[in-house]
mmCIF file of C-alpha atoms and ligand atoms in Angstrom:
data_model
loop_
_atom_site.group_PDB
_atom_site.id
_atom_site.type_symbol
_atom_site.label_atom_id
_atom_site.label_comp_id
_atom_site.label_asym_id
_atom_site.label_seq_id
_atom_site.Cartn_x
_atom_site.Cartn_y
_atom_site.Cartn_z
ATOM 1 C CA MET A 6 -24.424 4.180 10.440
ATOM 2 C CA LEU A 7 -27.717 3.903 8.593
ATOM 3 C CA ASN A 8 -27.011 7.195 6.863
ATOM 4 C CA GLU A 9 -23.582 6.138 5.722
ATOM 5 C CA ALA A 10 -24.903 2.735 4.678
ATOM 6 C CA LYS A 11 -27.568 4.484 2.587
ATOM 7 C CA LEU A 12 -25.092 6.726 0.808
ATOM 8 C CA PHE A 13 -22.843 3.764 0.039
ATOM 9 C CA VAL A 14 -25.550 1.338 -1.094
ATOM 10 C CA GLU A 15 -27.237 3.964 -3.254
ATOM 11 C CA SER A 16 -24.073 4.955 -5.064
ATOM 12 C CA MET A 17 -22.802 1.406 -5.486
ATOM 13 C CA TYR A 18 -26.111 -0.081 -6.637
ATOM 14 C CA LYS A 19 -26.694 2.781 -9.069
ATOM 15 C CA GLU A 20 -23.232 2.391 -10.576
ATOM 16 C CA LEU A 21 -24.034 -1.264 -11.087
ATOM 17 C CA ASP A 22 -27.425 -0.457 -12.643
ATOM 18 C CA TYR A 23 -29.635 -2.101 -10.013
ATOM 19 C CA ASP A 24 -33.257 -0.900 -10.051
ATOM 20 C CA GLU A 25 -34.878 1.273 -7.354
ATOM 21 C CA GLN A 26 -36.772 -1.684 -5.925
ATOM 22 C CA THR A 27 -33.651 -3.712 -5.267
ATOM 23 C CA ILE A 28 -32.038 -0.702 -3.600
ATOM 24 C CA LEU A 29 -35.063 -0.084 -1.353
ATOM 25 C CA LYS A 30 -35.258 -3.729 -0.402
ATOM 26 C CA ARG A 31 -31.604 -3.830 0.560
ATOM 27 C CA LEU A 32 -31.831 -0.564 2.539
ATOM 28 C CA ASN A 33 -34.800 -1.933 4.416
ATOM 29 C CA GLU A 34 -32.891 -5.074 5.271
ATOM 30 C CA ILE A 35 -29.925 -3.010 6.498
ATOM 31 C CA GLU A 36 -32.182 -0.812 8.613
ATOM 32 C CA GLN A 37 -33.734 -3.847 10.332
ATOM 33 C CA GLU A 38 -30.322 -5.355 10.960
ATOM 34 C CA ILE A 39 -28.976 -2.125 12.477
ATOM 35 C CA LEU A 40 -32.054 -1.819 14.716
ATOM 36 C CA THR A 41 -31.585 -5.282 16.182
ATOM 37 C CA MET A 42 -27.803 -5.799 15.960
ATOM 38 C CA GLU A 43 -26.475 -2.218 16.057
ATOM 39 C CA THR A 44 -24.465 -3.069 12.963
ATOM 40 C CA TYR A 45 -24.981 -4.680 9.562
ATOM 41 C CA THR A 46 -23.159 -7.168 7.407
ATOM 42 C CA HIS A 47 -21.987 -6.392 3.889
ATOM 43 C CA THR A 48 -22.912 -8.883 1.221
ATOM 44 C CA GLN A 49 -19.970 -10.399 -0.625
ATOM 45 C CA GLU A 50 -20.695 -8.093 -3.557
ATOM 46 C CA GLU A 51 -20.792 -4.998 -1.314
ATOM 47 C CA LEU A 52 -17.488 -5.962 0.261
ATOM 48 C CA VAL A 53 -15.857 -6.456 -3.134
ATOM 49 C CA TYR A 54 -17.213 -3.317 -4.759
ATOM 50 C CA GLY A 55 -16.777 -1.264 -1.582
ATOM 51 C CA ALA A 56 -13.067 -2.146 -1.409
ATOM 52 C CA LYS A 57 -12.659 -1.188 -5.063
ATOM 53 C CA MET A 58 -14.404 2.137 -4.429
ATOM 54 C CA ALA A 59 -12.096 2.733 -1.445
ATOM 55 C CA TRP A 60 -9.096 2.414 -3.767
ATOM 56 C CA ARG A 61 -10.786 4.640 -6.375
ATOM 57 C CA ASN A 62 -11.274 7.308 -3.676
ATOM 58 C CA SER A 63 -7.675 7.186 -2.377
ATOM 59 C CA ASN A 64 -6.570 10.741 -3.016
ATOM 60 C CA ARG A 65 -2.869 10.032 -2.553
ATOM 61 C CA CYS A 66 -2.728 7.139 -5.031
ATOM 62 C CA ILE A 67 -1.452 7.671 -8.577
ATOM 63 C CA GLY A 68 -2.211 4.027 -9.488
ATOM 64 C CA ARG A 69 -5.994 4.268 -9.391
ATOM 65 C CA PHE A 70 -6.453 3.507 -13.112
ATOM 66 C CA PHE A 71 -6.455 -0.160 -12.019
ATOM 67 C CA TRP A 72 -9.068 0.186 -9.239
ATOM 68 C CA ASP A 73 -11.500 -2.235 -10.840
ATOM 69 C CA SER A 74 -8.896 -5.006 -11.086
ATOM 70 C CA LEU A 75 -8.458 -5.374 -7.320
ATOM 71 C CA THR A 76 -8.756 -8.961 -6.050
ATOM 72 C CA ILE A 77 -10.634 -9.236 -2.756
ATOM 73 C CA LYS A 78 -10.083 -12.042 -0.265
ATOM 74 C CA ASP A 79 -13.038 -12.181 2.097
ATOM 75 C CA ALA A 80 -11.450 -13.306 5.385
ATOM 76 C CA ARG A 81 -14.285 -12.207 7.655
ATOM 77 C CA HIS A 82 -14.788 -15.761 8.931
ATOM 78 C CA ILE A 83 -11.151 -16.279 10.004
ATOM 79 C CA GLN A 84 -10.953 -16.992 13.740
ATOM 80 C CA THR A 85 -7.923 -19.037 14.726
ATOM 81 C CA GLU A 86 -4.321 -17.937 14.881
ATOM 82 C CA HIS A 87 -3.287 -20.703 12.520
ATOM 83 C CA GLU A 88 -5.821 -19.624 9.890
ATOM 84 C CA PHE A 89 -4.836 -15.993 10.345
ATOM 85 C CA ILE A 90 -1.135 -16.603 9.674
ATOM 86 C CA ASN A 91 -2.002 -18.833 6.736
ATOM 87 C CA THR A 92 -4.234 -16.165 5.255
ATOM 88 C CA ILE A 93 -1.508 -13.515 5.592
ATOM 89 C CA GLU A 94 1.135 -15.744 4.009
ATOM 90 C CA ASN A 95 -1.347 -16.627 1.264
ATOM 91 C CA HIS A 96 -1.860 -12.926 0.589
ATOM 92 C CA ILE A 97 1.894 -12.439 0.176
ATOM 93 C CA GLU A 98 2.225 -15.430 -2.140
ATOM 94 C CA THR A 99 -0.850 -14.756 -4.260
ATOM 95 C CA ALA A 100 -0.146 -11.043 -4.607
ATOM 96 C CA THR A 101 3.513 -11.684 -5.504
ATOM 97 C CA ASN A 102 2.339 -14.161 -8.145
ATOM 98 C CA ASN A 103 5.941 -15.063 -9.106
ATOM 99 C CA GLY A 104 6.633 -11.416 -9.864
ATOM 100 C CA LYS A 105 3.543 -10.590 -11.905
ATOM 101 C CA ILE A 106 2.090 -8.648 -8.977
ATOM 102 C CA LYS A 107 -1.684 -8.669 -8.398
ATOM 103 C CA PRO A 108 -3.429 -5.780 -6.635
ATOM 104 C CA TYR A 109 -4.905 -7.644 -3.672
ATOM 105 C CA ILE A 110 -6.685 -6.987 -0.375
ATOM 106 C CA THR A 111 -7.467 -9.362 2.491
ATOM 107 C CA ILE A 112 -10.383 -8.200 4.631
ATOM 108 C CA PHE A 113 -10.811 -9.581 8.160
ATOM 109 C CA SER A 114 -13.908 -9.242 10.327
ATOM 110 C CA PRO A 115 -14.894 -5.739 11.440
ATOM 111 C CA HIS A 116 -15.591 -7.146 14.921
ATOM 112 C CA HIS A 117 -12.550 -7.986 17.091
ATOM 113 C CA PRO A 118 -10.298 -9.025 14.203
ATOM 114 C CA PRO A 119 -6.686 -10.082 14.646
ATOM 115 C CA GLN A 120 -4.662 -6.861 14.932
ATOM 116 C CA ILE A 121 -1.544 -6.207 12.827
ATOM 117 C CA TYR A 122 1.091 -3.807 14.206
ATOM 118 C CA ASN A 123 3.354 -3.628 11.129
ATOM 119 C CA ASN A 124 3.178 -0.647 8.769
ATOM 120 C CA GLN A 125 3.562 -2.988 5.809
ATOM 121 C CA LEU A 126 3.497 -6.791 5.888
ATOM 122 C CA ILE A 127 7.031 -6.813 4.462
ATOM 123 C CA ARG A 128 9.480 -4.203 5.685
ATOM 124 C CA TYR A 129 13.151 -3.963 6.699
ATOM 125 C CA ALA A 130 14.171 -3.527 10.328
ATOM 126 C CA GLY A 131 15.743 -0.263 11.468
ATOM 127 C CA TYR A 132 18.563 -0.143 14.050
ATOM 128 C CA ALA A 133 20.599 2.752 15.425
ATOM 129 C CA ASP A 134 23.074 2.651 12.522
ATOM 130 C CA LYS A 135 21.658 0.122 10.050
ATOM 131 C CA GLY A 136 18.524 -0.694 8.129
ATOM 132 C CA ASP A 137 15.441 1.441 7.514
ATOM 133 C CA PRO A 138 15.137 4.303 10.036
ATOM 134 C CA ALA A 139 11.384 4.456 9.321
ATOM 135 C CA GLU A 140 10.953 1.101 11.068
ATOM 136 C CA LYS A 141 12.881 1.724 14.298
ATOM 137 C CA THR A 142 9.805 1.671 16.538
ATOM 138 C CA ILE A 143 8.434 -1.548 15.059
ATOM 139 C CA THR A 144 11.903 -3.107 15.263
ATOM 140 C CA GLN A 145 12.071 -2.285 18.978
ATOM 141 C CA LEU A 146 8.639 -3.788 19.451
ATOM 142 C CA ALA A 147 9.747 -6.994 17.660
ATOM 143 C CA GLU A 148 12.899 -7.170 19.791
ATOM 144 C CA HIS A 149 10.859 -6.600 22.928
ATOM 145 C CA LEU A 150 8.811 -9.663 21.946
ATOM 146 C CA GLY A 151 11.977 -11.739 21.629
ATOM 147 C CA TRP A 152 12.730 -11.416 17.901
ATOM 148 C CA GLN A 153 16.337 -10.983 16.870
ATOM 149 C CA GLY A 154 17.491 -9.735 13.506
ATOM 150 C CA ALA A 155 20.810 -10.464 11.816
ATOM 151 C CA HIS A 156 21.626 -6.730 11.968
ATOM 152 C CA THR A 157 22.054 -6.287 8.224
ATOM 153 C CA ASP A 158 20.588 -3.330 6.330
ATOM 154 C CA PHE A 159 17.855 -5.597 5.019
ATOM 155 C CA ASP A 160 16.446 -7.831 7.792
ATOM 156 C CA ILE A 161 12.835 -8.720 7.016
ATOM 157 C CA LEU A 162 10.729 -7.813 10.048
ATOM 158 C CA PRO A 163 8.408 -10.498 11.388
ATOM 159 C CA LEU A 164 4.636 -10.154 11.389
ATOM 160 C CA ILE A 165 3.617 -8.590 14.714
ATOM 161 C CA TYR A 166 0.041 -9.381 15.627
ATOM 162 C CA LYS A 167 -2.480 -9.989 18.345
ATOM 163 C CA MET A 168 -5.498 -12.277 18.158
ATOM 164 C CA SER A 169 -8.515 -10.632 19.834
ATOM 165 C CA ASP A 170 -8.221 -12.844 22.903
ATOM 166 C CA GLY A 171 -4.472 -13.406 22.798
ATOM 167 C CA ASP A 172 -1.120 -11.798 23.535
ATOM 168 C CA LEU A 173 1.043 -9.690 21.292
ATOM 169 C CA LYS A 174 3.247 -12.087 19.275
ATOM 170 C CA TYR A 175 5.533 -12.259 16.277
ATOM 171 C CA HIS A 176 5.776 -14.675 13.377
ATOM 172 C CA ASN A 177 8.783 -15.124 11.074
ATOM 173 C CA TYR A 178 7.529 -15.566 7.524
ATOM 174 C CA ASN A 179 8.459 -18.571 5.473
ATOM 175 C CA PRO A 180 11.411 -16.969 3.610
ATOM 176 C CA GLU A 181 10.435 -18.709 0.365
ATOM 177 C CA ILE A 182 7.380 -16.480 -0.099
ATOM 178 C CA ILE A 183 9.283 -13.169 0.216
ATOM 179 C CA LYS A 184 10.512 -11.995 -3.159
ATOM 180 C CA GLU A 185 13.377 -9.492 -3.174
ATOM 181 C CA VAL A 186 15.259 -7.806 -6.010
ATOM 182 C CA PRO A 187 19.032 -7.163 -5.953
ATOM 183 C CA ILE A 188 19.813 -3.739 -7.430
ATOM 184 C CA THR A 189 22.292 -3.517 -10.329
ATOM 185 C CA HIS A 190 22.985 -1.092 -13.183
ATOM 186 C CA ASP A 191 24.245 -2.393 -16.515
ATOM 187 C CA ARG A 192 26.355 0.710 -17.241
ATOM 188 C CA TYR A 193 27.618 1.152 -13.661
ATOM 189 C CA PRO A 194 28.630 -2.378 -12.569
ATOM 190 C CA LYS A 195 30.128 -1.110 -9.297
ATOM 191 C CA LEU A 196 26.625 -0.343 -7.982
ATOM 192 C CA GLN A 197 26.188 -4.057 -7.355
ATOM 193 C CA GLN A 198 28.947 -3.945 -4.725
ATOM 194 C CA LEU A 199 26.742 -1.831 -2.455
ATOM 195 C CA GLY A 200 24.562 -4.929 -1.999
ATOM 196 C CA LEU A 201 21.307 -2.999 -2.282
ATOM 197 C CA LYS A 202 18.007 -4.782 -2.639
ATOM 198 C CA TRP A 203 14.297 -4.131 -2.101
ATOM 199 C CA TYR A 204 11.249 -6.309 -1.561
ATOM 200 C CA ALA A 205 8.844 -6.829 -4.454
ATOM 201 C CA VAL A 206 5.431 -6.043 -2.946
ATOM 202 C CA PRO A 207 4.393 -3.052 -0.793
ATOM 203 C CA ILE A 208 1.487 -4.357 1.344
ATOM 204 C CA ILE A 209 0.063 -1.540 3.479
ATOM 205 C CA SER A 210 -1.171 -2.879 6.823
ATOM 206 C CA ASN A 211 -1.677 0.246 8.953
ATOM 207 C CA MET A 212 -4.864 1.667 7.482
ATOM 208 C CA ASP A 213 -8.550 1.160 8.267
ATOM 209 C CA LEU A 214 -10.879 0.321 5.398
ATOM 210 C CA LYS A 215 -14.217 2.103 5.819
ATOM 211 C CA ILE A 216 -17.254 1.134 3.760
ATOM 212 C CA GLY A 217 -20.729 2.554 4.347
ATOM 213 C CA GLY A 218 -20.332 3.136 8.088
ATOM 214 C CA ILE A 219 -18.480 -0.131 8.790
ATOM 215 C CA THR A 220 -14.789 -0.001 9.742
ATOM 216 C CA TYR A 221 -12.485 -2.896 8.858
ATOM 217 C CA PRO A 222 -9.401 -2.337 11.038
ATOM 218 C CA THR A 223 -7.432 -5.231 9.517
ATOM 219 C CA ALA A 224 -7.426 -5.117 5.737
ATOM 220 C CA PRO A 225 -3.880 -5.268 4.308
ATOM 221 C CA PHE A 226 -3.725 -4.277 0.623
ATOM 222 C CA ASN A 227 -1.167 -3.886 -2.131
ATOM 223 C CA GLY A 228 -0.443 -2.739 -5.654
ATOM 224 C CA TRP A 229 3.002 -2.743 -7.260
ATOM 225 C CA TYR A 230 5.782 -0.178 -6.829
ATOM 226 C CA MET A 231 6.323 3.018 -8.787
ATOM 227 C CA VAL A 232 10.118 3.165 -9.172
ATOM 228 C CA ASN A 233 10.692 6.543 -7.504
ATOM 229 C CA GLU A 234 9.062 5.368 -4.250
ATOM 230 C CA ILE A 235 12.108 3.133 -3.795
ATOM 231 C CA ALA A 236 14.860 5.042 -5.621
ATOM 232 C CA VAL A 237 14.001 8.654 -4.749
ATOM 233 C CA ARG A 238 12.410 8.269 -1.340
ATOM 234 C CA ASN A 239 13.373 5.003 0.412
ATOM 235 C CA PHE A 240 16.996 4.906 -0.813
ATOM 236 C CA THR A 241 17.736 8.616 -1.033
ATOM 237 C CA ASP A 242 15.827 10.591 1.613
ATOM 238 C CA SER A 243 18.358 11.709 4.229
ATOM 239 C CA TYR A 244 16.143 10.296 6.997
ATOM 240 C CA ARG A 245 15.769 6.922 5.227
ATOM 241 C CA TYR A 246 18.672 4.921 3.670
ATOM 242 C CA ASN A 247 20.460 8.186 2.768
ATOM 243 C CA LEU A 248 22.409 6.546 -0.070
ATOM 244 C CA LEU A 249 23.013 9.403 -2.521
ATOM 245 C CA GLU A 250 26.714 9.789 -1.721
ATOM 246 C CA SER A 251 27.510 6.060 -1.729
ATOM 247 C CA VAL A 252 25.624 5.629 -4.989
ATOM 248 C CA ALA A 253 27.389 8.576 -6.646
ATOM 249 C CA GLU A 254 30.692 7.113 -5.532
ATOM 250 C CA ALA A 255 29.787 3.732 -7.054
ATOM 251 C CA PHE A 256 28.951 5.581 -10.280
ATOM 252 C CA GLU A 257 32.410 7.241 -10.014
ATOM 253 C CA PHE A 258 31.034 10.769 -10.219
ATOM 254 C CA ASP A 259 33.998 12.865 -9.101
ATOM 255 C CA THR A 260 32.093 15.699 -7.399
ATOM 256 C CA LEU A 261 28.687 16.255 -5.832
ATOM 257 C CA LYS A 262 28.938 20.046 -5.919
ATOM 258 C CA ASN A 263 25.497 21.572 -6.450
ATOM 259 C CA ASN A 264 26.409 23.154 -9.752
ATOM 260 C CA SER A 265 27.868 19.918 -11.161
ATOM 261 C CA PHE A 266 24.314 18.486 -11.286
ATOM 262 C CA ASN A 267 25.752 15.144 -10.262
ATOM 263 C CA LYS A 268 23.296 14.720 -7.372
ATOM 264 C CA ASP A 269 20.475 14.891 -9.894
ATOM 265 C CA ARG A 270 22.372 12.633 -12.324
ATOM 266 C CA ALA A 271 22.950 10.024 -9.593
ATOM 267 C CA LEU A 272 19.263 10.118 -8.653
ATOM 268 C CA VAL A 273 18.143 9.494 -12.236
ATOM 269 C CA GLU A 274 20.617 6.624 -12.695
ATOM 270 C CA LEU A 275 19.487 5.056 -9.412
ATOM 271 C CA ASN A 276 15.883 5.071 -10.707
ATOM 272 C CA ASP A 277 17.107 3.470 -13.925
ATOM 273 C CA ALA A 278 18.903 0.803 -11.844
ATOM 274 C CA VAL A 279 15.907 -0.006 -9.620
ATOM 275 C CA TYR A 280 13.484 -0.107 -12.560
ATOM 276 C CA HIS A 281 15.574 -2.436 -14.713
ATOM 277 C CA SER A 282 16.594 -4.627 -11.783
ATOM 278 C CA PHE A 283 12.891 -5.280 -11.067
ATOM 279 C CA LYS A 284 12.165 -5.911 -14.755
ATOM 280 C CA ASN A 285 15.150 -8.258 -15.114
ATOM 281 C CA GLU A 286 13.813 -10.290 -12.175
ATOM 282 C CA GLY A 287 10.355 -10.399 -13.769
ATOM 283 C CA VAL A 288 8.824 -8.253 -11.004
ATOM 284 C CA SER A 289 6.121 -5.687 -11.844
ATOM 285 C CA ILE A 290 7.090 -2.040 -11.394
ATOM 286 C CA VAL A 291 6.062 1.178 -13.148
ATOM 287 C CA ASP A 292 8.093 4.265 -14.020
ATOM 288 C CA HIS A 293 6.819 7.670 -12.943
ATOM 289 C CA LEU A 294 6.006 8.927 -16.464
ATOM 290 C CA THR A 295 3.920 5.862 -17.345
ATOM 291 C CA ALA A 296 2.147 5.962 -13.979
ATOM 292 C CA SER A 297 1.210 9.596 -14.594
ATOM 293 C CA LYS A 298 -0.126 8.759 -18.069
ATOM 294 C CA GLN A 299 -2.212 5.981 -16.535
ATOM 295 C CA PHE A 300 -3.530 8.451 -13.984
ATOM 296 C CA GLU A 301 -4.613 10.764 -16.826
ATOM 297 C CA MET A 302 -6.549 7.861 -18.335
ATOM 298 C CA PHE A 303 -8.142 7.236 -14.943
ATOM 299 C CA GLU A 304 -9.191 10.902 -14.794
ATOM 300 C CA LYS A 305 -10.754 10.640 -18.282
ATOM 301 C CA ASN A 306 -12.635 7.456 -17.374
ATOM 302 C CA GLU A 307 -13.965 9.011 -14.197
ATOM 303 C CA TYR A 308 -15.241 12.127 -15.935
ATOM 304 C CA LYS A 309 -16.828 9.943 -18.606
ATOM 305 C CA ASN A 310 -18.707 8.169 -15.811
ATOM 306 C CA GLY A 311 -19.817 11.441 -14.270
ATOM 307 C CA ARG A 312 -17.558 11.250 -11.238
ATOM 308 C CA GLU A 313 -15.239 13.977 -10.004
ATOM 309 C CA VAL A 314 -11.643 12.883 -9.347
ATOM 310 C CA THR A 315 -10.476 13.959 -5.909
ATOM 311 C CA GLY A 316 -6.766 13.981 -5.144
ATOM 312 C CA LYS A 317 -3.895 15.207 -3.009
ATOM 313 C CA TRP A 318 -1.533 17.138 -5.268
ATOM 314 C CA SER A 319 1.578 16.753 -3.113
ATOM 315 C CA TRP A 320 1.257 12.968 -3.345
ATOM 316 C CA LEU A 321 0.059 12.614 -6.933
ATOM 317 C CA VAL A 322 2.987 14.566 -8.343
ATOM 318 C CA PRO A 323 5.852 12.059 -8.687
ATOM 319 C CA SER A 324 9.052 12.691 -6.733
ATOM 320 C CA LEU A 325 11.191 12.499 -9.880
ATOM 321 C CA SER A 326 10.919 15.158 -12.630
ATOM 322 C CA PRO A 327 7.483 16.328 -11.432
ATOM 323 C CA THR A 328 7.031 19.005 -14.090
ATOM 324 C CA LEU A 329 7.286 16.432 -16.879
ATOM 325 C CA VAL A 330 3.831 15.088 -16.022
ATOM 326 C CA SER A 331 0.443 16.698 -16.476
ATOM 327 C CA ASN A 332 -0.808 16.472 -12.898
ATOM 328 C CA TYR A 333 1.907 18.897 -11.761
ATOM 329 C CA HIS A 334 0.200 21.558 -13.809
ATOM 330 C CA HIS A 335 -3.247 21.537 -12.280
ATOM 331 C CA GLY A 336 -4.879 21.334 -8.874
ATOM 332 C CA TYR A 337 -6.972 18.671 -7.163
ATOM 333 C CA HIS A 338 -9.890 18.827 -4.816
ATOM 334 C CA ASN A 339 -8.775 16.919 -1.701
ATOM 335 C CA GLU A 340 -12.227 15.913 -0.482
ATOM 336 C CA ILE A 341 -12.313 12.569 1.370
ATOM 337 C CA LYS A 342 -15.104 10.388 -0.021
ATOM 338 C CA ASP A 343 -16.446 7.150 1.427
ATOM 339 C CA PRO A 344 -15.574 4.246 0.975
ATOM 340 C CA ASN A 345 -11.912 4.951 1.690
ATOM 341 C CA PHE A 346 -8.736 3.954 3.501
ATOM 342 C CA HIS A 347 -7.878 5.965 6.623
ATOM 343 C CA TYR A 348 -4.758 6.127 8.726
ATOM 344 C CA LYS A 349 -5.365 4.589 12.104
ATOM 345 C CA ASN A 350 -5.941 6.838 15.058
ATOM 346 C CA THR A 351 -2.584 6.088 16.722
ATOM 347 C CA GLU A 352 -3.870 7.066 20.158
ATOM 348 C CA SER A 353 -5.873 3.881 20.398
ATOM 349 C CA THR A 354 -3.908 1.488 18.214
ATOM 350 C CA GLY A 355 -0.340 2.778 18.165
ATOM 351 C CA CYS A 356 2.751 1.419 19.838
ATOM 352 C CA PRO A 357 1.704 -0.695 22.824
ATOM 353 C CA PHE A 358 4.727 0.648 24.770
ATOM 354 C CA HIS A 359 3.134 4.044 25.158
HETATM 355 N N1 LIG B 430 5.786 4.381 -0.532
HETATM 356 C C1 LIG B 430 5.665 3.134 0.157
HETATM 357 C C2 LIG B 430 6.995 2.395 0.139
HETATM 358 O O1 LIG B 430 7.923 2.846 -0.462
HETATM 359 C C3 LIG B 430 4.600 2.243 -0.472
HETATM 360 C C4 LIG B 430 3.227 2.864 -0.604
HETATM 361 C C5 LIG B 430 2.313 2.104 -1.538
HETATM 362 N N2 LIG B 430 2.854 2.080 -2.888
HETATM 363 C C6 LIG B 430 2.336 1.427 -3.914
HETATM 364 N N3 LIG B 430 2.961 1.490 -5.053
HETATM 365 N N4 LIG B 430 1.214 0.736 -3.814
HETATM 366 O O2 LIG B 430 7.134 1.318 0.656
#
């Protein structure tokens, strides 16, 4: 822990131009604390900058140009269930910001924090023949706890959580804080009849935040959507909403034969629909070409500051028209730097059924 703390404090404090003496003093303090307490406590500034660095080091994320604009809610003192739920609902409301989405992270205590079982704070339930197949397990867990959905394609799952000394429970959000966007296309009015919609803010809640040897197991965070995450993957993947045929029918494309190129055409128009539906509702979203340009600017900034950009190519290349953007055409070094976000080890924290 001391080693990891050292590496973190040295790189952070140097980036922020602190002098050697301040660094040594802080490292000394940390060493004493680890010797007596077997752990140490981040200062507010370390927590804030550490979370920003974790975003900057997220190899899968194309949105890292904005890493320094992350808002951090320090929730390390939160103890009661009531405060916990309030803090989560506050995150949703503040991050949604009436549509002008703020990148936001809420960080609970590293020691026995409330545990969240959802993959994202807001997500649609998945049933045998309805909803989001990616959420079937969580939906079963919610039902096991007594929750019942309306069995539409878009039932908002409840928050599933456990206080450190409590039972597994669920909480239905106040519906007023959940912003959703109905999907329409101005040149294909029939699309509206499919009744598609998506939620405004993707708030990842199944990753650990690690900073300088300290693991924060409950630290939900969000940015805003890149359009193809919804249109290409969530709506179109055959193992997700699998909507390509219904959408093409709504567009009145007469054939989906491979060599008609209508599958591709439908996919592009669906991206157009999702993007402009979000914009018309005043909800932040970015198209794949702009996001890639922003990533290029991030790369330039990083090199200017003497830092190597690590990345995972298969994630950084957008799922629509990949060759149109520069990152398709070169490789990335997929080294995992600290601070960072890590998928949970599902053996210890996965589905409580198993
Ligand atoms: N791909 C995930 C989804 O469709 C969201 C991942 C995070 N995305 C983001 N733009 N911050 O829900």
